[in-house]
Amino acid sequence: MLNKLSENKFRIIITILVVLCLGIVRAFENKLFYDPFLVYFESDFKGLPFPQVDNLKLFAGLLFRYALNTALSLVLIYTLFKDKEIFKFSAFLYVFFLVLLLAAFFIILEFFPNANWLLFYVRRFIIQPIFLLLFVPAFYYQKQNLKK
């Protein structure tokens, strides 16, 4: 086991650094991104109307945060699997889900003022690295099945 650890020392260090960076993005979210929904969703938002937002600033903030999480996630995925095809597929999925989620977010924001919970979950997928939590086990499972 110690041989495996010393062989993969670089991968372990990169993995730890990426996870720390993801934590830093989360820890400094209030300072880094314009997002009035951070405070809104911390309160009892079920009966409250959506806060007033600057759509351009909100879009830019969400896009920036998604881009940071995506870049860190792709580095981690490549570090763990060392497979260009998995990397390309992951990048494609991240772009696909970005378009889908941002469109859904702004449609809900503009046309469904009572869809608080739906907006909460769509936003959650945009601002958190949830796809990383889904992709890593899925790719690991796929690699294990290909070995059989």
PDB file of C-alpha atoms in Angstrom, residues 10-11 18 29 33 43 46 54 56-57 76 85 89 101 108 111 124 126 131 134 139 142 146-147:
ATOM      1  CA  PHE A  10       1.552  13.683  -7.426  1.00  0.00           C
ATOM      2  CA  ARG A  11      -2.064  12.600  -8.074  1.00  0.00           C
ATOM      3  CA  VAL A  18      -8.396  20.740  -6.041  1.00  0.00           C
ATOM      4  CA  GLU A  29     -18.810  32.796  -2.137  1.00  0.00           C
ATOM      5  CA  PHE A  33     -19.916  36.354  -6.549  1.00  0.00           C
ATOM      6  CA  SER A  43     -34.113  32.594   5.186  1.00  0.00           C
ATOM      7  CA  LYS A  46     -41.182  29.499   0.980  1.00  0.00           C
ATOM      8  CA  ASP A  54     -29.537  42.613 -11.638  1.00  0.00           C
ATOM      9  CA  LEU A  56     -26.653  40.655 -16.024  1.00  0.00           C
ATOM     10  CA  LYS A  57     -24.601  40.640 -12.813  1.00  0.00           C
ATOM     11  CA  LEU A  76      -9.682  16.486 -10.728  1.00  0.00           C
ATOM     12  CA  GLU A  85     -11.885  10.583 -23.631  1.00  0.00           C
ATOM     13  CA  PHE A  89     -16.917  13.693 -22.383  1.00  0.00           C
ATOM     14  CA  LEU A 101     -29.405  24.916 -16.165  1.00  0.00           C
ATOM     15  CA  ILE A 108     -38.021  30.080 -13.612  1.00  0.00           C
ATOM     16  CA  PHE A 111     -41.928  33.356 -15.535  1.00  0.00           C
ATOM     17  CA  ARG A 124     -27.817  24.386  -6.422  1.00  0.00           C
ATOM     18  CA  ILE A 126     -25.181  25.657 -10.964  1.00  0.00           C
ATOM     19  CA  PHE A 131     -21.743  16.922 -11.132  1.00  0.00           C
ATOM     20  CA  LEU A 134     -21.907  12.153  -9.832  1.00  0.00           C
ATOM     21  CA  PHE A 139     -16.462   6.906 -14.428  1.00  0.00           C
ATOM     22  CA  GLN A 142     -17.287   2.285 -15.936  1.00  0.00           C
ATOM     23  CA  LEU A 146     -14.213  -2.373 -18.723  1.00  0.00           C
ATOM     24  CA  LYS A 147     -11.460  -4.245 -16.864  1.00  0.00           C
TER      25      LYS A 147
END
